[in-house]
PDB file of C-alpha atoms in Angstrom:
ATOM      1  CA  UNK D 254     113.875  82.834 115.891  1.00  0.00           C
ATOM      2  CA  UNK D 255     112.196  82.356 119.042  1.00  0.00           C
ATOM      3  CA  UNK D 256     109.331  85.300 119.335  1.00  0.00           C
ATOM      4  CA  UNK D 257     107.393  83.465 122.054  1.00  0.00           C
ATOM      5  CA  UNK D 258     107.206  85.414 125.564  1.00  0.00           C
ATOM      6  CA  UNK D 259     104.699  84.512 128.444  1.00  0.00           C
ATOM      7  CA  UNK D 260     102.552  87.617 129.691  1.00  0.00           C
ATOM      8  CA  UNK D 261     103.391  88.600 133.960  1.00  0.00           C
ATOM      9  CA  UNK D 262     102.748  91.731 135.404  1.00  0.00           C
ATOM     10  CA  UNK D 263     106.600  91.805 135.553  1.00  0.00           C
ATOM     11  CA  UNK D 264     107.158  91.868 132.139  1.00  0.00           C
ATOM     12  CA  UNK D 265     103.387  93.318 130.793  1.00  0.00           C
ATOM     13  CA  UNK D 266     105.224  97.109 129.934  1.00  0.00           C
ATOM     14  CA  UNK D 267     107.890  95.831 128.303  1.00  0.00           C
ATOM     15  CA  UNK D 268     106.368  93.896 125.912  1.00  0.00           C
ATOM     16  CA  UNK D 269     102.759  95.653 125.553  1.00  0.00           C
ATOM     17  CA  UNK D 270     103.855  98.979 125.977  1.00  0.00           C
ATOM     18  CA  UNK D 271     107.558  98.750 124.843  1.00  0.00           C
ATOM     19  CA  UNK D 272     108.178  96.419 122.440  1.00  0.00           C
ATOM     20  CA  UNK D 273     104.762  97.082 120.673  1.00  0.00           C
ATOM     21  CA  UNK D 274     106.640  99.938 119.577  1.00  0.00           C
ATOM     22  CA  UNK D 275     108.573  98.259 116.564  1.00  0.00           C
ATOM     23  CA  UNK D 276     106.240  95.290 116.503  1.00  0.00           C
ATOM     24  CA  UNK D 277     103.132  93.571 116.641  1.00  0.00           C
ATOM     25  CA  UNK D 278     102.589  92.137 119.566  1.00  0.00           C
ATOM     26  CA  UNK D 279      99.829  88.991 119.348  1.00  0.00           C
ATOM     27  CA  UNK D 280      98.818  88.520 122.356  1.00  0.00           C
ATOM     28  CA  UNK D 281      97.181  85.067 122.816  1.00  0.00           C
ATOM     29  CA  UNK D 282      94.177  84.254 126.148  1.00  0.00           C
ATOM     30  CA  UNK D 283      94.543  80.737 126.747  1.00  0.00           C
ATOM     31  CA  UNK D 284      93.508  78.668 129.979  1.00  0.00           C
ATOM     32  CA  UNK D 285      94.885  75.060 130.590  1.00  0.00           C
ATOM     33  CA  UNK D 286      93.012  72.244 130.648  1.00  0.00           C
ATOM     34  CA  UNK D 287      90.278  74.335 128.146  1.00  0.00           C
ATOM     35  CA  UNK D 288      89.929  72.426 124.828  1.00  0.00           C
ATOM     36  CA  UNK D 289      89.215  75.107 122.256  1.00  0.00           C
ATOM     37  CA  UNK D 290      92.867  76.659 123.815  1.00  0.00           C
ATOM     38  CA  UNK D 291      94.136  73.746 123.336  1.00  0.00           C
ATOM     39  CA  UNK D 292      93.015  73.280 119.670  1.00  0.00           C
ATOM     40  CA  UNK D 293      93.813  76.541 118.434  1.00  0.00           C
ATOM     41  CA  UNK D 294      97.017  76.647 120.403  1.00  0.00           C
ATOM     42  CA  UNK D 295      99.308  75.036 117.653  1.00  0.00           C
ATOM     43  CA  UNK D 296      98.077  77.469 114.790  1.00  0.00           C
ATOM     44  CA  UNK D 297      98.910  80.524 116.281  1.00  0.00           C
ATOM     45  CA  UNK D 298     102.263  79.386 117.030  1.00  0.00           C
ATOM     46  CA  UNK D 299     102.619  78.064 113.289  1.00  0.00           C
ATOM     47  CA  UNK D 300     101.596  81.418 111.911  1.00  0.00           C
ATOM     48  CA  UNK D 301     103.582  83.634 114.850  1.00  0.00           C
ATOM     49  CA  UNK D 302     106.716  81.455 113.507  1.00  0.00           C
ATOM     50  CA  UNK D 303     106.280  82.494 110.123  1.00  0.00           C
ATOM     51  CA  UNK D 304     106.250  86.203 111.013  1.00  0.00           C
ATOM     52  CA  UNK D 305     108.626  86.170 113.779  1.00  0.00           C
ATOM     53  CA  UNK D 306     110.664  88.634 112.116  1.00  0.00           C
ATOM     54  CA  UNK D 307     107.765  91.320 112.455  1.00  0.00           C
ATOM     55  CA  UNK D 308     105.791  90.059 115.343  1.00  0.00           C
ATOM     56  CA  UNK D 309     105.741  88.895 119.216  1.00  0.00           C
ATOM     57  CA  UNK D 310     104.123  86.023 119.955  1.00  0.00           C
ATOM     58  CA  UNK D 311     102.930  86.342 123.784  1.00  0.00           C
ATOM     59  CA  UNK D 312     100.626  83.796 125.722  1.00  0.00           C
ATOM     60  CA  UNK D 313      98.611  85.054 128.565  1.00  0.00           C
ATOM     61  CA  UNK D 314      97.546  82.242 131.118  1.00  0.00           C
ATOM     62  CA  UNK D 315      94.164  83.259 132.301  1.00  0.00           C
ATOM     63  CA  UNK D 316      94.381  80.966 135.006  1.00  0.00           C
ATOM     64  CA  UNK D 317      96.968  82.765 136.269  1.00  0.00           C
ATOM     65  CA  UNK D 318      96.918  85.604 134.794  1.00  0.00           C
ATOM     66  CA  UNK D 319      93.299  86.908 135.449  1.00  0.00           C
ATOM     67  CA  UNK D 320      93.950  90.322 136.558  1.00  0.00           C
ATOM     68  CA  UNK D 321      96.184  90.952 132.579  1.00  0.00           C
ATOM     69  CA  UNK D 322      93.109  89.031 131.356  1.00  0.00           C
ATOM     70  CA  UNK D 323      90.777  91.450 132.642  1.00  0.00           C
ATOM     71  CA  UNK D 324      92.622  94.435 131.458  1.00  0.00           C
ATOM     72  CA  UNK D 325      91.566  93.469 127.606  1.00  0.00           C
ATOM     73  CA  UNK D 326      88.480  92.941 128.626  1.00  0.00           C
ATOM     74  CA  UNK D 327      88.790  89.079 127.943  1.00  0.00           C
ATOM     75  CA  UNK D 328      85.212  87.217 128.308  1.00  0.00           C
ATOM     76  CA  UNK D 329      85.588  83.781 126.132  1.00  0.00           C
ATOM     77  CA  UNK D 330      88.475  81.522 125.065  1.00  0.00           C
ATOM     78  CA  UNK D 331      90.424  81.380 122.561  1.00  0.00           C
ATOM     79  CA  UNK D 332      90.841  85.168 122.288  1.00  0.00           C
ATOM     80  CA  UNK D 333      93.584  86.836 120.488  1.00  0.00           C
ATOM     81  CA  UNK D 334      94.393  90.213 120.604  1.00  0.00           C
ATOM     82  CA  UNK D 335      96.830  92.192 118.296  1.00  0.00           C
ATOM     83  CA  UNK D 336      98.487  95.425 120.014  1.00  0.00           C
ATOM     84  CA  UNK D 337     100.561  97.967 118.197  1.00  0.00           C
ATOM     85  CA  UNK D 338     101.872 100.894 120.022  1.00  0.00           C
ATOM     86  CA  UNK D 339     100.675 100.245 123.175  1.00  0.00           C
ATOM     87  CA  UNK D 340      97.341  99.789 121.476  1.00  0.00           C
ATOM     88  CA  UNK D 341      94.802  97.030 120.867  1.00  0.00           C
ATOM     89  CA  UNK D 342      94.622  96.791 116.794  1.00  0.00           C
ATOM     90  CA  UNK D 343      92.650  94.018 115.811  1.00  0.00           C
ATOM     91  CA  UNK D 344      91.944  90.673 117.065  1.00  0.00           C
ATOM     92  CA  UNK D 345      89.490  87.570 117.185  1.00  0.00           C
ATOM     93  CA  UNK D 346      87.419  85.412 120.120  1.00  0.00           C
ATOM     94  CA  UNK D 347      86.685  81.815 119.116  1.00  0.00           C
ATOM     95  CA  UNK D 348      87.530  79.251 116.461  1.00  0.00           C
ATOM     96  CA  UNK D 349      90.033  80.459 113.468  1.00  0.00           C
ATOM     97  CA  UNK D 350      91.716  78.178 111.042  1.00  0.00           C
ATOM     98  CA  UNK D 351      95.051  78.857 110.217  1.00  0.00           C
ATOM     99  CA  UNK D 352      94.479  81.049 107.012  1.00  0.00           C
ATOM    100  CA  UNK D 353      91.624  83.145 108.877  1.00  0.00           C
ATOM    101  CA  UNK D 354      94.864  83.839 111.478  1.00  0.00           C
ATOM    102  CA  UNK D 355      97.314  84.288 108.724  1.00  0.00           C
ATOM    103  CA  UNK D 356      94.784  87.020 106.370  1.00  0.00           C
ATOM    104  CA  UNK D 357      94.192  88.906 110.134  1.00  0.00           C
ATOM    105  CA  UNK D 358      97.941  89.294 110.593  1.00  0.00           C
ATOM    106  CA  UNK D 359      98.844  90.159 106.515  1.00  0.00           C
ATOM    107  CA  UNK D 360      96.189  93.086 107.218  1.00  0.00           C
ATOM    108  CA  UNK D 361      98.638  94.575 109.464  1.00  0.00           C
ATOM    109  CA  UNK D 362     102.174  93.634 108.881  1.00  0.00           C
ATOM    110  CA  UNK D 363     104.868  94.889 106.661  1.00  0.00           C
ATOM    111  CA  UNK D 364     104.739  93.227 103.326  1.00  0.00           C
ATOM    112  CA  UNK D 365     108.239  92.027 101.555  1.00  0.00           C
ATOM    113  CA  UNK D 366     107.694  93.930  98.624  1.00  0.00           C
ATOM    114  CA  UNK D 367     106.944  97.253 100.753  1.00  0.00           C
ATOM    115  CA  UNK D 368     110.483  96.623 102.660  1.00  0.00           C
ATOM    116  CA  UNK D 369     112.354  96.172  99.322  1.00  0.00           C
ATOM    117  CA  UNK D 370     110.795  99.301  97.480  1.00  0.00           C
ATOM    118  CA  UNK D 371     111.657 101.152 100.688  1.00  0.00           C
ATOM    119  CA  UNK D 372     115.722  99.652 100.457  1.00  0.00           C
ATOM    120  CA  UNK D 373     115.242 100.456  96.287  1.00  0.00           C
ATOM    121  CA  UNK D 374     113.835 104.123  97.242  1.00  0.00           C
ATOM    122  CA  UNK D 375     116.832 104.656  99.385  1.00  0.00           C
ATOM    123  CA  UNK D 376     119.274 103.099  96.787  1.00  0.00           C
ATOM    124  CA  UNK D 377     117.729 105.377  93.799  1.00  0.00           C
ATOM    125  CA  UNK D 378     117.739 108.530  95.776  1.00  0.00           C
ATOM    126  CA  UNK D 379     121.988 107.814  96.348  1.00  0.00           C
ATOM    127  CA  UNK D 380     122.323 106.960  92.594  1.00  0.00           C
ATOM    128  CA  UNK D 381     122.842 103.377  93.238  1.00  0.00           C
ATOM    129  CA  UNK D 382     120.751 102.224  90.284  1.00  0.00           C
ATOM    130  CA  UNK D 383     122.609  98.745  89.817  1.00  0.00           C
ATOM    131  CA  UNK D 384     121.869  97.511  93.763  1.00  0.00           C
ATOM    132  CA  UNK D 385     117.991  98.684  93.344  1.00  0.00           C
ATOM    133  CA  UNK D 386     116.864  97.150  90.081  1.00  0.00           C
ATOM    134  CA  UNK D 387     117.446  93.637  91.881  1.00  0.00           C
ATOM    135  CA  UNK D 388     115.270  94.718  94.735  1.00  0.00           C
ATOM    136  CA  UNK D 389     112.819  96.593  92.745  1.00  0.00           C
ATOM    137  CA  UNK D 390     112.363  93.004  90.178  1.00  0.00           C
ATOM    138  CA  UNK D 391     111.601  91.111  93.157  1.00  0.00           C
ATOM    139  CA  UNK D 392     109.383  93.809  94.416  1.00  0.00           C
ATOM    140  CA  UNK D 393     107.671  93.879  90.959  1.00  0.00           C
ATOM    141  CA  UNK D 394     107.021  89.919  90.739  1.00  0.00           C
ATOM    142  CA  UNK D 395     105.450  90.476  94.703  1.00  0.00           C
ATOM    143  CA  UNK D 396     103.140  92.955  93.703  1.00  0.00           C
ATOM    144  CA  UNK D 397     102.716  93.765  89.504  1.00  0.00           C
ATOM    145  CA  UNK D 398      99.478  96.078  89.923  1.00  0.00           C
ATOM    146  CA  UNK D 399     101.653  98.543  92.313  1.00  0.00           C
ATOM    147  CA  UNK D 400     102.242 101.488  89.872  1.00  0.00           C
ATOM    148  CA  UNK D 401     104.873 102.342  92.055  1.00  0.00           C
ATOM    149  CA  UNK D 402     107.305  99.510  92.120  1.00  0.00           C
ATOM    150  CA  UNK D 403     106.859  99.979  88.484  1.00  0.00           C
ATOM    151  CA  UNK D 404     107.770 103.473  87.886  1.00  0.00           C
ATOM    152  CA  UNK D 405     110.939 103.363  89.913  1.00  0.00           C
ATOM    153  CA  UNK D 406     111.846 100.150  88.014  1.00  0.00           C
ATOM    154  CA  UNK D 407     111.320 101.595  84.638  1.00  0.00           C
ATOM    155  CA  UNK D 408     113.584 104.536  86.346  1.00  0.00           C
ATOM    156  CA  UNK D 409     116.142 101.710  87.285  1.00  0.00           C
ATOM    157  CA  UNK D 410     116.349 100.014  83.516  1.00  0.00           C
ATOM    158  CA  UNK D 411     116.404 103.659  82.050  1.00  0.00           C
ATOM    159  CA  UNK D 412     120.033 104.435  83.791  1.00  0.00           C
ATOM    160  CA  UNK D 413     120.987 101.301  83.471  1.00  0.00           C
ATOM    161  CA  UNK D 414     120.444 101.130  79.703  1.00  0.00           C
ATOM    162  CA  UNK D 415     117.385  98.750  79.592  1.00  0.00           C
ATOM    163  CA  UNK D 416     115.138 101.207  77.619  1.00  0.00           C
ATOM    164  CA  UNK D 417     113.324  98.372  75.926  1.00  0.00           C
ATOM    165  CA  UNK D 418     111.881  96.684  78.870  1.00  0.00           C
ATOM    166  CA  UNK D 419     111.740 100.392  80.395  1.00  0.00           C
ATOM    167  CA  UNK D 420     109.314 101.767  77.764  1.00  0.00           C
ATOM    168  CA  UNK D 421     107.224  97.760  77.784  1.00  0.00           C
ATOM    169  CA  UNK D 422     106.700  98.644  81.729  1.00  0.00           C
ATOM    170  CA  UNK D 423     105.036 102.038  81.067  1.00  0.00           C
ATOM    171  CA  UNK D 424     103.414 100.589  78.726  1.00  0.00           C
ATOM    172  CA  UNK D 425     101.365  98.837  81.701  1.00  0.00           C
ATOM    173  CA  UNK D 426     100.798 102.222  83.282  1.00  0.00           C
ATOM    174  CA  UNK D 427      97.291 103.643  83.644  1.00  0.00           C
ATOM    175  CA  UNK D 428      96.441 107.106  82.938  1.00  0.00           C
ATOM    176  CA  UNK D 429      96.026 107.792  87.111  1.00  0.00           C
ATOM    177  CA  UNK D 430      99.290 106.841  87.687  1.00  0.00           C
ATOM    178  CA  UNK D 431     101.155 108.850  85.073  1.00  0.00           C
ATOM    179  CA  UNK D 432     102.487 111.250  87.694  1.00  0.00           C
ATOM    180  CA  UNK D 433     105.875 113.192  87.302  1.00  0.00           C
ATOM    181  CA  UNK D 434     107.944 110.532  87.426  1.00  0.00           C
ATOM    182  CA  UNK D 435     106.391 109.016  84.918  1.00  0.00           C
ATOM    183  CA  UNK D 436     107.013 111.673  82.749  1.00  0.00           C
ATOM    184  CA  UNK D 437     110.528 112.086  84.175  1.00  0.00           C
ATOM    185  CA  UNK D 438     111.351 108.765  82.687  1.00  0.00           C
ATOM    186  CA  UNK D 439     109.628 109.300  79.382  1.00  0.00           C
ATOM    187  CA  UNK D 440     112.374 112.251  78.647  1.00  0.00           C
ATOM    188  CA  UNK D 441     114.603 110.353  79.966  1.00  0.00           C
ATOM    189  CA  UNK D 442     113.634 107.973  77.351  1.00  0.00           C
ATOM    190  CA  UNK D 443     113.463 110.317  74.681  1.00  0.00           C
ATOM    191  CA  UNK D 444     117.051 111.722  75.659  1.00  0.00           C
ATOM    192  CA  UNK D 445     118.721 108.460  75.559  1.00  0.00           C
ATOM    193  CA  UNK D 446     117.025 107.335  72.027  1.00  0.00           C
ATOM    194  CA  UNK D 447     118.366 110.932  71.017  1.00  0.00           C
ATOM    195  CA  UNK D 448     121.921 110.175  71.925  1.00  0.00           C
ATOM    196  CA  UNK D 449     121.717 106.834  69.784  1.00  0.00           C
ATOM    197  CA  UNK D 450     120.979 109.021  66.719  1.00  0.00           C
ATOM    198  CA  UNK D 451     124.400 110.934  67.361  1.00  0.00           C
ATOM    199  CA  UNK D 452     126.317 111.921  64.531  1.00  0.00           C
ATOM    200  CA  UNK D 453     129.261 109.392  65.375  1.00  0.00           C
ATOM    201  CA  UNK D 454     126.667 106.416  65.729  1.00  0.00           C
ATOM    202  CA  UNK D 455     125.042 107.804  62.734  1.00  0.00           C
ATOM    203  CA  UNK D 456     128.278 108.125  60.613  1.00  0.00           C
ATOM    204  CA  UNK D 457     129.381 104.537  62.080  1.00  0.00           C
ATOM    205  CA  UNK D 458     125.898 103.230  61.134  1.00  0.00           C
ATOM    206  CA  UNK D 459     126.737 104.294  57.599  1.00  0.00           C
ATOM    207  CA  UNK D 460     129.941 103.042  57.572  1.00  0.00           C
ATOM    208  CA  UNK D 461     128.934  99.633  58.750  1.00  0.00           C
ATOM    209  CA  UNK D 462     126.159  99.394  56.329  1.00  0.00           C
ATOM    210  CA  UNK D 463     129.078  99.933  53.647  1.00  0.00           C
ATOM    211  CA  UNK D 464     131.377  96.929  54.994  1.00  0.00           C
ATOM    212  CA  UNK D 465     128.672  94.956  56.823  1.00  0.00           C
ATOM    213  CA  UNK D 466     131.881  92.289  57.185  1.00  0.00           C
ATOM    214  CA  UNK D 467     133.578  94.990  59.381  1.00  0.00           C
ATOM    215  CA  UNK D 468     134.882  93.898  62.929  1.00  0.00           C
ATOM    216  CA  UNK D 469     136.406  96.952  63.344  1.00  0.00           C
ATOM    217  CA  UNK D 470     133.483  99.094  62.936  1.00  0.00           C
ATOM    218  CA  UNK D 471     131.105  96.522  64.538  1.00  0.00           C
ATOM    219  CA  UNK D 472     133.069  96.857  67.360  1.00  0.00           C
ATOM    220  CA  UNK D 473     133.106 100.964  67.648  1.00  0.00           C
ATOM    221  CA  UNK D 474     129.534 101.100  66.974  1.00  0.00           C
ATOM    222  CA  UNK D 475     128.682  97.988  69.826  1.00  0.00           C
ATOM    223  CA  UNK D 476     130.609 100.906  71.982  1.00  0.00           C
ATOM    224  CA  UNK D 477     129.047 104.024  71.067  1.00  0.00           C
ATOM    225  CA  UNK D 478     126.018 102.207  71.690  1.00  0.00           C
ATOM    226  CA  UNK D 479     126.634 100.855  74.877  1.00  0.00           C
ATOM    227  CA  UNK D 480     127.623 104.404  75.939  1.00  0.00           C
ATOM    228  CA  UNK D 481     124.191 105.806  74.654  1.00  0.00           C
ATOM    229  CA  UNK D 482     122.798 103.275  76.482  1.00  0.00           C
ATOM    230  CA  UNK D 483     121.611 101.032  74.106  1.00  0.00           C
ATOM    231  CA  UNK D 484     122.637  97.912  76.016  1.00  0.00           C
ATOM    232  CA  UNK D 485     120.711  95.139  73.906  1.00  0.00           C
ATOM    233  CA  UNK D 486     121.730  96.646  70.213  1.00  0.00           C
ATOM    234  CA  UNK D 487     125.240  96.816  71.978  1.00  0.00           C
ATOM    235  CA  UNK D 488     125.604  93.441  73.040  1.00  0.00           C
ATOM    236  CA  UNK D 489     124.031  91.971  69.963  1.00  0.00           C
ATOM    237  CA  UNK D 490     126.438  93.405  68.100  1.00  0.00           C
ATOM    238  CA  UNK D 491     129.699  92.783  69.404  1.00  0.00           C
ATOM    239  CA  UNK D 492     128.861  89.054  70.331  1.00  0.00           C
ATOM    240  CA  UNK D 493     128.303  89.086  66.113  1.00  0.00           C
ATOM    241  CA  UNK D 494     132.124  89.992  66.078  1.00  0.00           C
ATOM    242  CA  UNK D 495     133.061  87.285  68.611  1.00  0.00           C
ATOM    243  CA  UNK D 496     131.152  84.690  66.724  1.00  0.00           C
ATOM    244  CA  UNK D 497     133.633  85.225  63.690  1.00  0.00           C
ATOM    245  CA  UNK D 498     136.419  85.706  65.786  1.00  0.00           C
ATOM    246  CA  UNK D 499     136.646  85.705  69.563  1.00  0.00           C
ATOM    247  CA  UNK D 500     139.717  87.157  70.093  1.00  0.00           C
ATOM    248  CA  UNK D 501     139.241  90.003  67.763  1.00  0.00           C
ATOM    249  CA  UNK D 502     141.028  92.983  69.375  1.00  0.00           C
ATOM    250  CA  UNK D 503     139.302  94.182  72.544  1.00  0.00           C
ATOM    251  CA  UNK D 504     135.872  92.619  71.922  1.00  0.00           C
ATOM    252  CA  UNK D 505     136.139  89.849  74.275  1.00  0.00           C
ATOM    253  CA  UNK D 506     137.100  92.674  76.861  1.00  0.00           C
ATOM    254  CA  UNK D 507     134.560  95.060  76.042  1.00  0.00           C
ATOM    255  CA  UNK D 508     132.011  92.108  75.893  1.00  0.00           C
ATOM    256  CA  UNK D 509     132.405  90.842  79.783  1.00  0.00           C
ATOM    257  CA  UNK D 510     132.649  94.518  80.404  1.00  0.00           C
ATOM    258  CA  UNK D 511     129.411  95.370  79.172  1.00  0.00           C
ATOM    259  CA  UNK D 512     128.017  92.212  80.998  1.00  0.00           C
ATOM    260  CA  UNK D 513     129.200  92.660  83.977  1.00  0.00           C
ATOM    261  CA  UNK D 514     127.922  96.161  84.202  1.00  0.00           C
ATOM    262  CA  UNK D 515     124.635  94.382  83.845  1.00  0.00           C
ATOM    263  CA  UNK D 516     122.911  94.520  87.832  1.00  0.00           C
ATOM    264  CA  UNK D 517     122.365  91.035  89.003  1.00  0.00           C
ATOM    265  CA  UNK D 518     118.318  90.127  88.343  1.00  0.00           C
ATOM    266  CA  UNK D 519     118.669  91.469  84.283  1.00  0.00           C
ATOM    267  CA  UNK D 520     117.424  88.925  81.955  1.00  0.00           C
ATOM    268  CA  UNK D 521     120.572  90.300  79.575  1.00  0.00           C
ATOM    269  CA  UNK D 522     122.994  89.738  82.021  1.00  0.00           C
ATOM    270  CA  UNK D 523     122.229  85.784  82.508  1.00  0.00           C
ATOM    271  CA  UNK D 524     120.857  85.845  78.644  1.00  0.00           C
ATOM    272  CA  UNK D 525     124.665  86.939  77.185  1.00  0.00           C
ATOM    273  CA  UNK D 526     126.562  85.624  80.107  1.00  0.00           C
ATOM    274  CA  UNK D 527     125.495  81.859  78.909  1.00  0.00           C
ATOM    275  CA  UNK D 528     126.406  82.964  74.855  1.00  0.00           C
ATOM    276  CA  UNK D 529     129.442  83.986  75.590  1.00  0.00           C
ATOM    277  CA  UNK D 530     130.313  81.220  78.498  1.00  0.00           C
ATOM    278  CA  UNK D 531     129.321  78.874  75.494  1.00  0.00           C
ATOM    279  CA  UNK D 532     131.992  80.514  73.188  1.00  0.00           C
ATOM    280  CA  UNK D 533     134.821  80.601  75.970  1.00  0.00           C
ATOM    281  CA  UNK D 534     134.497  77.077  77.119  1.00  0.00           C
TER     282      UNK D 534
END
């Protein structure tokens, strides 16, 4: 994407007052002919093309310029000059190295992991539980210490039936950060470990542990499970029935079923998809 735009007093509200709106606009004092513009030229250009999706890129000529020059005060070259809003923001005058640019600009723009907690929030907040958990894992491996990603992932693996890795996350949370949420996903916790000690599960439990060589009730009980959202125990389960016979009744069925329902990003999905890919072919 080209972000690059040379600084006129045709085009100066646009892109100072206008476009500085929805993005940061770099603006970058150079003179030809001046060696330290010259030097520094080439890194600002490397690090405005890595950000080009958040950031303008726009080269004043002081040579020609002098009046725009003036405006921001300009005294020495290289000067650079980030404006937000209409509004100068931050900036340097002299030598930088590349990273020195880069850390200047990372103070200011939108991180990934804030844009995909901010798709996730929306996602959560219409129920959409299975297209946020892929977002909110990314967002997590980003940035681990936010408490935030965190919670609404443990939210995520709760209603989608990952109550293990749920309960391991807030594990990781410190006592500050144990806000209502928090403690909205703890009962939700509790509720769902309550539903696996339903009387049916219970009674199937017993039955199972009375003819452990039962498909049959294997198979109900890898069901009720999956229902109570005990995903893992569920899946362990019924693969055990397709390992001694993989076209027992429904089980391949209710197998891929229970996979699929998986979001894209689980460890379980890709973890059973490849046992029972290995059975099929």
């Amino acid at each position: 994407m080209n972000n690059i735009v040379n600084i006129t007093p045709e085009n100066f509200q646009q892109v100072i007052l206008q476009d500085s709106q929805s993005k940061i606009v770099m603006v970058e004092f150079w003179a030809e002919g001046y060696e330290p513009s010259a030097a520094i030229a080439p890194l600002i250009a490397n690090v405005a093309a890595r950000f080009s999706d958040n950031l303008i890129h726009a080269r004043v000529d002081c040579q020609q310029q002098q009046e725009i020059a003036g405006q921001f005060g300009v005294q020495g070259l290289p000067t650079v000059i980030l404006v937000k809003e209409g509004q100068p923001l931050d900036g340097f005058a002299g030598p930088q190295t590349e990273e020195q640019i880069v850390a200047l600009l990372e103070k200011h723009l939108p991180k990934v992991e804030d844009g995909l907690y901010q798709q996730a929030t929306e996602l959560v907040t219409a129920g959409d539980y299975q297209q946020a958990y892929p977002l909110l894992k990314q967002a997590n491996e980003l940035a681990p210490e936010r408490a935030d990603i965190k919670l609404l992932l443990a939210d995520s693996q709760v209603e989608l039936g990952q109550l293990k890795p749920a309960k391991a996350l807030l594990d990781t949370i410190g006592l500050v950060d144990q806000d209502a949420l928090f403690k909205s996903i703890l009962g939700k916790i509790e509720l769902a470990e309550q539903a696996a000690e339903s009387p049916e599960i219970k009674a199937l439990q017993a039955k199972l542990a009375e003819q452990p060589d039962s498909l049959e009730i294997k198979t109900e009980l890898a069901i009720q499970l999956h229902q109570a959202n005990q995903t893992e125990e569920a899946l362990e389960l019924i693969m055990s029935v397709l390992l001694v016979d993989l076209n027992f009744g429904e089980a391949k069925k209710f197998t891929l079923d229970m996979i699929n329902a998986l979001p894209d990003g689980d460890p379980l999905k890709s973890k059973y998809r490849r046992k029972i890919y290995s059975l099929l072919y």
